[in-house]
Coordinates of N, CA and C and ligand atoms in Angstrom, one line a residue:
M19 N -8.7 90.9 -68.2 CA -9.1 90.0 -69.2 C -8.5 90.4 -70.5
L20 N -8.1 89.3 -71.3 CA -7.4 89.5 -72.6 C -8.5 89.5 -73.7
N21 N -8.4 90.5 -74.6 CA -9.3 90.6 -75.7 C -8.4 90.7 -77.0
V22 N -8.4 89.8 -77.9 CA -7.7 89.9 -79.1 C -8.7 90.4 -80.2
I23 N -8.5 91.6 -80.7 CA -9.5 92.1 -81.7 C -9.2 91.6 -83.1
D24 N -10.0 90.7 -83.5 CA -9.7 90.0 -84.8 C -10.6 90.6 -85.8
H25 N -10.0 91.3 -86.8 CA -10.8 91.9 -87.9 C -9.9 91.9 -89.2
P26 N -10.5 91.6 -90.3 CA -9.7 91.5 -91.5 C -8.9 92.7 -91.8
L27 N -9.4 93.9 -91.6 CA -8.7 95.1 -91.9 C -7.5 95.3 -91.0
I28 N -7.7 94.9 -89.7 CA -6.6 95.0 -88.7 C -5.5 94.0 -89.1
R29 N -5.9 92.8 -89.5 CA -4.9 91.8 -89.8 C -4.1 92.2 -91.0
H30 N -4.8 92.8 -92.0 CA -4.1 93.2 -93.2 C -3.1 94.3 -92.9
K31 N -3.5 95.3 -92.2 CA -2.6 96.5 -91.9 C -1.5 96.0 -91.0
L32 N -1.7 95.1 -90.1 CA -0.7 94.6 -89.2 C 0.4 93.8 -90.1
T33 N -0.1 93.1 -91.1 CA 0.9 92.4 -92.0 C 1.8 93.4 -92.7
V34 N 1.2 94.5 -93.1 CA 2.1 95.5 -93.7 C 3.1 96.0 -92.8
M35 N 2.7 96.2 -91.5 CA 3.6 96.7 -90.5 C 4.7 95.7 -90.1
R36 N 4.4 94.4 -90.1 CA 5.3 93.4 -89.8 C 6.4 93.3 -90.8
D37 N 6.1 93.6 -92.1 CA 7.0 93.4 -93.2 C 8.3 94.3 -93.0
K38 N 9.4 93.7 -93.0 CA 10.6 94.5 -92.7 C 10.9 95.5 -93.9
N39 N 10.3 95.3 -95.0 CA 10.5 96.2 -96.2 C 9.6 97.4 -96.1
T40 N 8.7 97.5 -95.2 CA 7.7 98.6 -95.1 C 8.5 99.8 -94.4
G41 N 8.4 100.9 -95.1 CA 9.2 102.1 -94.6 C 8.4 102.9 -93.6
T42 N 9.0 103.9 -93.1 CA 8.5 104.7 -92.0 C 7.1 105.3 -92.3
K43 N 6.9 105.8 -93.5 CA 5.6 106.5 -93.8 C 4.5 105.4 -93.7
D44 N 4.6 104.3 -94.4 CA 3.6 103.3 -94.4 C 3.4 102.7 -93.0
F45 N 4.5 102.5 -92.3 CA 4.4 101.9 -90.9 C 3.6 102.8 -90.0
R46 N 3.9 104.1 -90.1 CA 3.2 105.1 -89.3 C 1.7 105.1 -89.6
E47 N 1.4 105.2 -90.9 CA 0.0 105.3 -91.3 C -0.8 104.1 -90.9
N48 N -0.2 102.9 -91.1 CA -1.0 101.7 -90.7 C -1.2 101.6 -89.2
L49 N -0.2 102.0 -88.4 CA -0.3 102.0 -87.0 C -1.5 102.9 -86.5
D50 N -1.5 104.1 -87.1 CA -2.5 105.1 -86.7 C -3.9 104.6 -87.1
E51 N -4.0 104.0 -88.3 CA -5.3 103.4 -88.7 C -5.7 102.3 -87.8
I52 N -4.8 101.4 -87.4 CA -5.2 100.3 -86.5 C -5.7 100.9 -85.2
G53 N -5.0 101.9 -84.7 CA -5.4 102.6 -83.4 C -6.8 103.0 -83.5
G54 N -7.2 103.6 -84.6 CA -8.6 104.1 -84.8 C -9.6 102.9 -84.8
L55 N -9.2 101.8 -85.5 CA -10.1 100.7 -85.6 C -10.2 100.0 -84.3
M56 N -9.1 99.9 -83.6 CA -9.2 99.2 -82.3 C -10.1 100.0 -81.2
V57 N -10.0 101.3 -81.3 CA -10.6 102.1 -80.2 C -12.2 102.0 -80.3
Y58 N -12.6 101.7 -81.5 CA -14.1 101.5 -81.7 C -14.6 100.3 -80.9
E59 N -13.8 99.2 -80.9 CA -14.1 98.0 -80.2 C -13.9 98.2 -78.7
I60 N -12.8 98.9 -78.3 CA -12.4 99.1 -76.9 C -13.4 99.9 -76.2
T61 N -14.0 100.8 -76.8 CA -15.0 101.7 -76.2 C -16.4 101.2 -76.1
R62 N -16.6 100.0 -76.6 CA -17.9 99.4 -76.7 C -18.7 99.4 -75.4
D63 N -17.9 99.2 -74.2 CA -18.6 99.0 -72.9 C -18.5 100.3 -72.1
L64 N -18.2 101.5 -72.7 CA -18.1 102.7 -71.9 C -19.4 103.0 -71.3
P65 N -19.4 103.5 -70.1 CA -20.7 103.9 -69.5 C -21.3 105.1 -70.1
T66 N -22.6 105.1 -70.3 CA -23.4 106.3 -70.8 C -24.4 106.7 -69.8
K67 N -24.8 107.9 -69.9 CA -25.9 108.4 -69.0 C -26.9 109.1 -69.9
E68 N -28.2 109.1 -69.4 CA -29.2 109.7 -70.1 C -29.3 111.2 -69.8
I69 N -29.4 112.1 -70.8 CA -29.6 113.5 -70.5 C -30.9 113.9 -71.3
E70 N -31.4 115.1 -70.9 CA -32.6 115.6 -71.6 C -32.1 116.6 -72.7
I71 N -32.5 116.5 -73.9 CA -32.2 117.5 -75.0 C -33.5 117.8 -75.7
E72 N -33.3 118.8 -76.6 CA -34.5 119.2 -77.4 C -34.1 119.0 -78.9
T73 N -34.7 118.2 -79.6 CA -34.4 118.1 -81.0 C -35.3 119.2 -81.7
P74 N -35.1 119.4 -83.0 CA -35.9 120.4 -83.7 C -37.4 120.0 -83.6
I75 N -37.7 118.8 -83.2 CA -39.1 118.4 -83.1 C -39.7 118.4 -81.7
C76 N -39.0 117.9 -80.7 CA -39.5 117.8 -79.4 C -38.4 117.6 -78.4
K77 N -38.8 117.7 -77.1 CA -37.9 117.3 -76.0 C -37.8 115.8 -76.0
T78 N -36.6 115.3 -75.6 CA -36.4 113.8 -75.5 C -35.2 113.5 -74.6
K79 N -35.1 112.3 -74.2 CA -34.0 111.8 -73.4 C -33.1 111.1 -74.4
A80 N -31.7 111.2 -74.2 CA -30.8 110.5 -75.1 C -29.5 110.3 -74.4
D81 N -28.7 109.3 -74.9 CA -27.5 108.9 -74.2 C -26.3 109.8 -74.5
T82 N -25.4 110.0 -73.5 CA -24.2 110.7 -73.7 C -23.1 110.0 -72.9
L83 N -21.8 110.1 -73.2 CA -20.8 109.4 -72.4 C -20.8 109.9 -71.0
A84 N -20.7 109.0 -70.0 CA -20.9 109.3 -68.6 C -19.5 109.8 -68.0
A85 N -18.4 109.4 -68.6 CA -17.1 109.7 -68.0 C -16.1 110.3 -69.0
P86 N -15.2 111.2 -68.6 CA -14.2 111.6 -69.6 C -13.3 110.5 -70.0
I87 N -12.7 110.6 -71.2 CA -11.8 109.6 -71.7 C -10.4 110.3 -71.7
V88 N -9.4 109.5 -71.2 CA -8.0 110.0 -71.2 C -7.2 108.9 -72.0
V89 N -6.6 109.3 -73.1 CA -5.6 108.5 -73.8 C -4.2 108.7 -73.3
A90 N -3.6 107.6 -72.9 CA -2.3 107.8 -72.2 C -1.2 107.0 -73.0
P91 N -0.6 107.6 -74.0 CA 0.5 106.9 -74.8 C 1.8 106.7 -73.9
I92 N 2.4 105.5 -74.0 CA 3.7 105.3 -73.4 C 4.7 105.7 -74.5
L93 N 5.5 106.8 -74.2 CA 6.5 107.3 -75.2 C 7.6 106.3 -75.3
R94 N 8.2 106.3 -76.5 CA 7.8 107.1 -77.6 C 6.7 106.4 -78.5
A95 N 6.8 105.0 -78.6 CA 6.0 104.3 -79.6 C 4.5 104.5 -79.5
G96 N 4.0 104.7 -78.2 CA 2.6 104.8 -78.0 C 2.0 106.1 -78.8
L97 N 2.9 107.1 -79.0 CA 2.5 108.3 -79.7 C 2.0 107.9 -81.1
G98 N 2.5 106.9 -81.7 CA 2.1 106.5 -83.0 C 0.6 106.1 -83.2
M99 N -0.1 105.8 -82.1 CA -1.5 105.4 -82.1 C -2.4 106.5 -81.8
V100 N -1.9 107.7 -81.3 CA -2.7 108.7 -80.7 C -3.7 109.3 -81.7
S101 N -3.1 109.8 -82.8 CA -4.0 110.6 -83.7 C -5.1 109.7 -84.3
G102 N -4.8 108.4 -84.5 CA -5.9 107.5 -85.0 C -7.0 107.3 -84.0
I103 N -6.6 107.3 -82.7 CA -7.6 107.1 -81.6 C -8.4 108.4 -81.5
L104 N -7.7 109.6 -81.6 CA -8.4 110.9 -81.4 C -9.3 111.1 -82.6
S105 N -9.1 110.5 -83.7 CA -10.0 110.7 -84.8 C -11.3 110.1 -84.5
I106 N -11.4 109.1 -83.6 CA -12.6 108.5 -83.3 C -13.2 109.1 -82.0
V107 N -12.3 109.4 -81.0 CA -12.8 110.1 -79.8 C -12.1 111.4 -79.6
P108 N -12.5 112.4 -80.5 CA -11.8 113.7 -80.5 C -11.9 114.5 -79.2
T109 N -12.8 114.2 -78.3 CA -12.9 115.0 -77.1 C -12.0 114.4 -76.0
A110 N -11.3 113.3 -76.3 CA -10.4 112.7 -75.2 C -9.3 113.6 -74.9
K111 N -8.9 113.6 -73.6 CA -7.7 114.3 -73.2 C -6.5 113.3 -73.3
V112 N -5.3 113.9 -73.3 CA -4.1 113.1 -73.6 C -3.1 113.2 -72.4
A113 N -2.8 112.1 -71.8 CA -1.7 112.1 -70.8 C -0.4 111.6 -71.5
H114 N 0.7 111.9 -71.0 CA 2.0 111.4 -71.6 C 2.8 110.7 -70.5
I115 N 3.2 109.5 -70.9 CA 4.1 108.7 -69.9 C 5.3 108.3 -70.7
G116 N 6.5 109.0 -70.3 CA 7.7 108.7 -70.9 C 8.4 107.5 -70.3
M117 N 8.8 106.5 -71.1 CA 9.4 105.2 -70.5 C 10.3 104.6 -71.5
Y118 N 11.5 104.2 -71.1 CA 12.3 103.4 -72.0 C 12.7 102.1 -71.3
R119 N 12.9 101.1 -72.1 CA 13.3 99.8 -71.6 C 14.8 99.6 -71.7
D120 N 15.5 99.4 -70.6 CA 16.9 99.1 -70.6 C 17.2 97.9 -71.5
E121 N 18.1 98.1 -72.5 CA 18.2 97.0 -73.5 C 18.9 95.8 -72.9
E122 N 19.7 96.0 -71.8 CA 20.3 94.8 -71.2 C 19.4 94.1 -70.2
T123 N 18.9 94.9 -69.2 CA 18.1 94.3 -68.1 C 16.7 94.1 -68.5
L124 N 16.2 94.8 -69.5 CA 14.8 94.9 -69.9 C 13.9 95.5 -68.9
E125 N 14.5 96.2 -67.9 CA 13.7 96.9 -66.9 C 13.2 98.2 -67.5
P126 N 12.0 98.6 -67.1 CA 11.4 99.9 -67.6 C 12.0 101.1 -66.8
H127 N 12.2 102.2 -67.4 CA 12.7 103.4 -66.7 C 11.8 104.6 -67.1
P128 N 10.9 105.0 -66.2 CA 10.1 106.2 -66.5 C 10.9 107.5 -66.5
Y129 N 10.7 108.4 -67.5 CA 11.4 109.6 -67.5 C 10.6 110.9 -67.6
F130 N 9.3 110.7 -67.7 CA 8.4 111.8 -67.9 C 6.9 111.4 -67.6
E131 N 6.2 112.3 -66.9 CA 4.7 112.0 -66.8 C 4.0 113.3 -66.7
K132 N 2.9 113.4 -67.4 CA 2.0 114.6 -67.4 C 0.6 114.1 -67.6
Y133 N -0.3 114.6 -66.7 CA -1.7 114.1 -66.7 C -2.7 115.2 -66.8
P134 N -3.8 115.0 -67.4 CA -4.9 116.0 -67.3 C -5.6 115.9 -65.9
H135 N -6.4 116.8 -65.5 CA -7.2 116.7 -64.3 C -8.2 115.6 -64.3
H136 N -8.6 115.2 -63.1 CA -9.7 114.3 -62.9 C -9.5 112.9 -63.5
M137 N -8.2 112.4 -63.3 CA -7.9 111.0 -63.7 C -8.8 110.0 -63.0
E138 N -9.2 110.3 -61.7 CA -9.9 109.4 -60.9 C -11.3 109.1 -61.5
E139 N -11.9 110.0 -62.2 CA -13.2 109.8 -62.7 C -13.2 109.4 -64.2
S140 N -12.0 109.3 -64.8 CA -11.9 109.1 -66.3 C -11.7 107.6 -66.6
T141 N -12.1 107.3 -67.8 CA -11.6 106.0 -68.4 C -10.3 106.3 -69.0
V142 N -9.3 105.6 -68.5 CA -7.9 105.8 -69.0 C -7.5 104.7 -69.9
I143 N -7.1 105.1 -71.2 CA -6.7 104.1 -72.2 C -5.2 104.2 -72.4
I144 N -4.5 103.3 -71.8 CA -3.0 103.3 -72.0 C -2.7 102.7 -73.3
V145 N -1.8 103.3 -74.2 CA -1.5 102.8 -75.5 C 0.0 102.6 -75.7
D146 N 0.3 101.5 -76.2 CA 1.7 101.2 -76.6 C 1.7 100.1 -77.6
P147 N 2.3 100.2 -78.8 CA 2.2 99.1 -79.8 C 2.7 97.7 -79.2
M148 N 3.7 97.8 -78.3 CA 4.3 96.5 -78.0 C 4.2 96.1 -76.5
L149 N 3.7 94.9 -76.3 CA 3.6 94.4 -74.9 C 4.6 93.2 -74.9
A150 N 5.8 93.4 -74.5 CA 6.8 92.3 -74.6 C 6.9 91.6 -73.2
T151 N 7.9 92.0 -72.4 CA 7.9 91.4 -71.0 C 6.7 91.9 -70.2
G152 N 6.1 93.0 -70.6 CA 5.0 93.6 -69.8 C 5.5 94.6 -68.8
G153 N 6.8 94.7 -68.6 CA 7.4 95.6 -67.6 C 7.0 97.1 -67.8
S154 N 7.0 97.6 -69.0 CA 6.7 99.0 -69.3 C 5.2 99.3 -69.0
S155 N 4.4 98.4 -69.5 CA 2.9 98.6 -69.4 C 2.5 98.5 -67.9
A156 N 3.1 97.5 -67.2 CA 2.8 97.4 -65.8 C 3.2 98.6 -65.0
A157 N 4.4 99.2 -65.3 CA 4.8 100.4 -64.6 C 3.9 101.6 -65.0
A158 N 3.5 101.6 -66.2 CA 2.6 102.7 -66.6 C 1.2 102.6 -65.9
I159 N 0.8 101.4 -65.7 CA -0.5 101.2 -65.0 C -0.3 101.6 -63.6
D160 N 0.8 101.3 -62.9 CA 1.1 101.7 -61.6 C 1.0 103.3 -61.5
M161 N 1.6 103.9 -62.5 CA 1.7 105.4 -62.5 C 0.3 106.0 -62.6
V162 N -0.6 105.5 -63.5 CA -1.9 106.1 -63.6 C -2.8 105.7 -62.4
K163 N -2.5 104.6 -61.8 CA -3.3 104.2 -60.5 C -2.9 105.2 -59.4
K164 N -1.6 105.6 -59.4 CA -1.1 106.6 -58.4 C -1.9 107.9 -58.6
Q165 N -2.3 108.2 -59.8 CA -3.0 109.4 -60.1 C -4.5 109.3 -59.7
G166 N -4.9 108.1 -59.2 CA -6.3 107.9 -58.8 C -7.2 107.2 -59.8
A167 N -6.6 106.8 -61.0 CA -7.4 106.1 -62.0 C -7.8 104.7 -61.5
T168 N -9.0 104.4 -61.8 CA -9.5 103.0 -61.4 C -10.1 102.3 -62.6
N169 N -10.5 103.0 -63.6 CA -11.0 102.4 -64.8 C -10.0 102.5 -66.0
I170 N -9.2 101.4 -66.1 CA -8.0 101.5 -67.0 C -8.1 100.4 -68.0
K171 N -7.8 100.7 -69.2 CA -7.7 99.7 -70.3 C -6.3 99.8 -70.9
L172 N -5.7 98.7 -71.3 CA -4.4 98.7 -71.9 C -4.5 98.2 -73.3
V173 N -4.1 99.1 -74.3 CA -4.3 98.8 -75.7 C -2.9 98.6 -76.4
C174 N -2.6 97.5 -76.8 CA -1.3 97.2 -77.5 C -1.6 96.6 -78.9
L175 N -0.7 96.7 -79.8 CA -0.9 96.1 -81.1 C -0.5 94.6 -81.1
V176 N 0.7 94.4 -80.7 CA 1.2 93.0 -80.6 C 1.7 92.7 -79.2
G177 N 1.2 91.6 -78.7 CA 1.6 91.1 -77.3 C 2.3 89.8 -77.4
A178 N 3.1 89.6 -76.3 CA 3.7 88.2 -76.1 C 3.0 87.6 -74.9
P179 N 2.9 86.3 -74.9 CA 2.2 85.6 -73.7 C 2.9 86.0 -72.4
E180 N 4.2 86.3 -72.4 CA 4.9 86.7 -71.2 C 4.3 88.0 -70.6
G181 N 4.1 88.9 -71.5 CA 3.6 90.3 -71.1 C 2.2 90.2 -70.6
V182 N 1.4 89.4 -71.4 CA 0.0 89.3 -71.0 C -0.1 88.7 -69.5
K183 N 0.7 87.7 -69.3 CA 0.7 87.0 -68.0 C 1.1 88.0 -66.9
L184 N 2.1 88.8 -67.1 CA 2.5 89.7 -66.1 C 1.4 90.7 -65.7
I185 N 0.8 91.3 -66.8 CA -0.3 92.2 -66.5 C -1.5 91.6 -65.8
E186 N -1.8 90.3 -66.2 CA -2.9 89.6 -65.6 C -2.6 89.4 -64.1
E187 N -1.3 89.1 -63.8 CA -0.9 88.8 -62.4 C -0.9 90.1 -61.6
L188 N -0.3 91.2 -62.1 CA -0.1 92.4 -61.3 C -1.3 93.3 -61.3
H189 N -2.1 93.3 -62.5 CA -3.2 94.2 -62.6 C -4.4 93.5 -63.2
P190 N -5.0 92.5 -62.4 CA -6.1 91.8 -62.9 C -7.4 92.6 -63.2
D191 N -7.4 93.8 -62.7 CA -8.5 94.7 -62.9 C -8.5 95.4 -64.3
V192 N -7.3 95.3 -65.0 CA -7.2 96.0 -66.2 C -7.4 95.1 -67.4
D193 N -8.3 95.6 -68.3 CA -8.6 94.8 -69.5 C -7.5 95.1 -70.5
I194 N -7.0 94.0 -71.2 CA -5.9 94.1 -72.2 C -6.6 93.9 -73.6
Y195 N -6.2 94.8 -74.5 CA -6.7 94.6 -75.9 C -5.5 94.5 -76.8
L196 N -5.5 93.5 -77.6 CA -4.4 93.3 -78.6 C -5.0 93.1 -80.0
A197 N -4.1 93.5 -81.0 CA -4.5 93.2 -82.4 C -4.0 91.8 -82.7
A198 N -3.0 91.3 -82.0 CA -2.4 90.0 -82.2 C -1.7 89.5 -81.0
L199 N -1.9 88.2 -80.7 CA -1.1 87.6 -79.6 C 0.0 86.8 -80.3
D200 N 1.3 87.2 -80.2 CA 2.4 86.5 -80.9 C 2.9 85.3 -80.1
D201 N 4.0 84.7 -80.6 CA 4.4 83.4 -80.1 C 5.2 83.5 -78.8
H202 N 6.3 84.3 -78.8 CA 7.2 84.3 -77.6 C 8.1 85.4 -77.7
L203 N 9.0 85.6 -76.7 CA 10.1 86.6 -76.7 C 11.4 85.9 -77.1
N204 N 12.2 86.6 -77.9 CA 13.5 86.0 -78.1 C 14.5 86.4 -77.0
E205 N 15.8 86.0 -77.2 CA 16.7 86.2 -76.1 C 17.0 87.6 -75.8
K206 N 16.7 88.5 -76.7 CA 16.9 90.0 -76.5 C 15.6 90.6 -76.0
G207 N 14.6 89.9 -75.8 CA 13.3 90.4 -75.3 C 12.4 91.0 -76.4
Y208 N 12.7 90.7 -77.6 CA 11.9 91.1 -78.8 C 10.8 90.1 -79.0
I209 N 9.6 90.6 -79.4 CA 8.5 89.7 -79.7 C 8.7 89.0 -81.0
V210 N 8.4 87.7 -81.0 CA 8.6 86.8 -82.2 C 7.2 86.3 -82.6
P211 N 6.7 86.5 -83.9 CA 7.5 87.2 -85.0 C 7.6 88.7 -84.9
G212 N 6.6 89.3 -84.2 CA 6.7 90.7 -83.9 C 6.7 91.6 -85.1
L213 N 7.3 92.8 -84.9 CA 7.5 93.8 -86.0 C 8.8 94.6 -85.8
G214 N 9.7 94.1 -84.9 CA 10.9 94.8 -84.6 C 10.7 95.9 -83.6
D215 N 11.6 96.9 -83.6 CA 11.5 98.0 -82.6 C 10.5 99.0 -83.1
A216 N 9.3 99.1 -82.4 CA 8.3 99.9 -82.9 C 8.7 101.4 -82.9
G217 N 9.3 101.9 -81.8 CA 9.7 103.3 -81.8 C 10.6 103.6 -82.9
D218 N 11.6 102.8 -83.1 CA 12.6 103.1 -84.2 C 11.9 103.1 -85.5
R219 N 11.0 102.2 -85.8 CA 10.3 102.1 -87.1 C 9.4 103.3 -87.3
I220 N 8.7 103.8 -86.2 CA 7.8 105.0 -86.3 C 8.6 106.2 -86.6
F221 N 9.7 106.4 -85.8 CA 10.4 107.7 -85.9 C 11.7 107.7 -86.7
G222 N 12.0 106.5 -87.4 CA 13.1 106.4 -88.3 C 14.4 106.6 -87.6
T223 N 14.5 106.0 -86.4 CA 15.8 106.3 -85.6 C 16.8 105.1 -85.7
K224 N 16.5 104.2 -86.7 CA 17.5 103.1 -86.9 C 17.7 102.8 -88.4
Ligands
LIG301 O1 7.0 95.0 -72.4 P1 8.4 95.5 -72.3 O2 9.4 94.4 -72.2 O3 8.6 96.6 -71.3 O4 8.7 96.2 -73.7 C1 7.9 97.0 -74.4 C2 8.3 98.4 -74.4 O5 9.5 98.6 -75.2 C3 9.3 99.5 -76.3 O6 9.7 100.8 -75.9 P2 11.2 101.3 -75.9 O7 11.9 101.0 -74.6 O8 11.9 100.7 -77.1 O9 11.1 102.9 -76.0 P3 10.7 103.7 -77.3 O10 9.2 103.6 -77.5 O11 11.2 105.1 -77.0 O12 11.4 103.1 -78.5 C4 7.8 99.5 -76.5 O13 7.3 100.6 -77.2 C5 7.3 99.3 -75.1 O14 7.1 100.5 -74.4
LIG302 O1 9.5 93.4 -80.0 C1 9.6 94.4 -79.3 C2 9.8 94.4 -78.0 C3 9.9 95.6 -77.3 N1 9.8 96.8 -77.9 C4 9.7 96.8 -79.3 O2 9.6 97.9 -79.9 N2 9.6 95.6 -79.9
LIG303 MG1 11.9 101.4 -78.9

């Protein structure tokens, strides 16, 4: 299911990021801040369980998270959202999925993966600012499913309808969260209007 998280602060920060005159520092800071704002919404339906604790006054039952959380950035650009997310869920574990998209064929190429234990019992939040053709995110979802994960959320900043359609077709069990659903992909596979190449803008590589 697609969820577009519509919030004035997110819209404002995303506008700063879309502006081609925004430099690396501001781009990074706004991406991180949006990551934190989005994760508050994304975690709204996390399962909780009741445990018994003792307050300074008496014994009582109270809620705690029922399952571990794993944040799984798709490298490189997904790294740009991790610290903002961890500022809200500091106990989350972090998986790393290295993936680049071939500029000609637009096919995803995985080059690294590293996971914490107990993926099968965790809520896995895959993060990548850009959902373009959807090839990279679909491949990342396949990879975490191979690790046994069943409760998976995909969190991107900007998505194209083409990418949303692919994920909905291949992984109908995965909830998709976007800050904005853009118009279309151009002939080079870039999101329009988009924000350009997220990885290059985060890391200053162009
Ligand atoms: O939906 P898709 O068509 O697969 O495209 C989206 C992917 O492309 C970008 O990564 P890129 O290959 O530029 O790697 P980078 O993060 O290292 O820059 C982006 O961060 C996504 O991972
Ligand atoms: O618009 C796009 C598409 C893929 N990857 C990006 O970084 N930006
Ligand atoms: Mg890139």
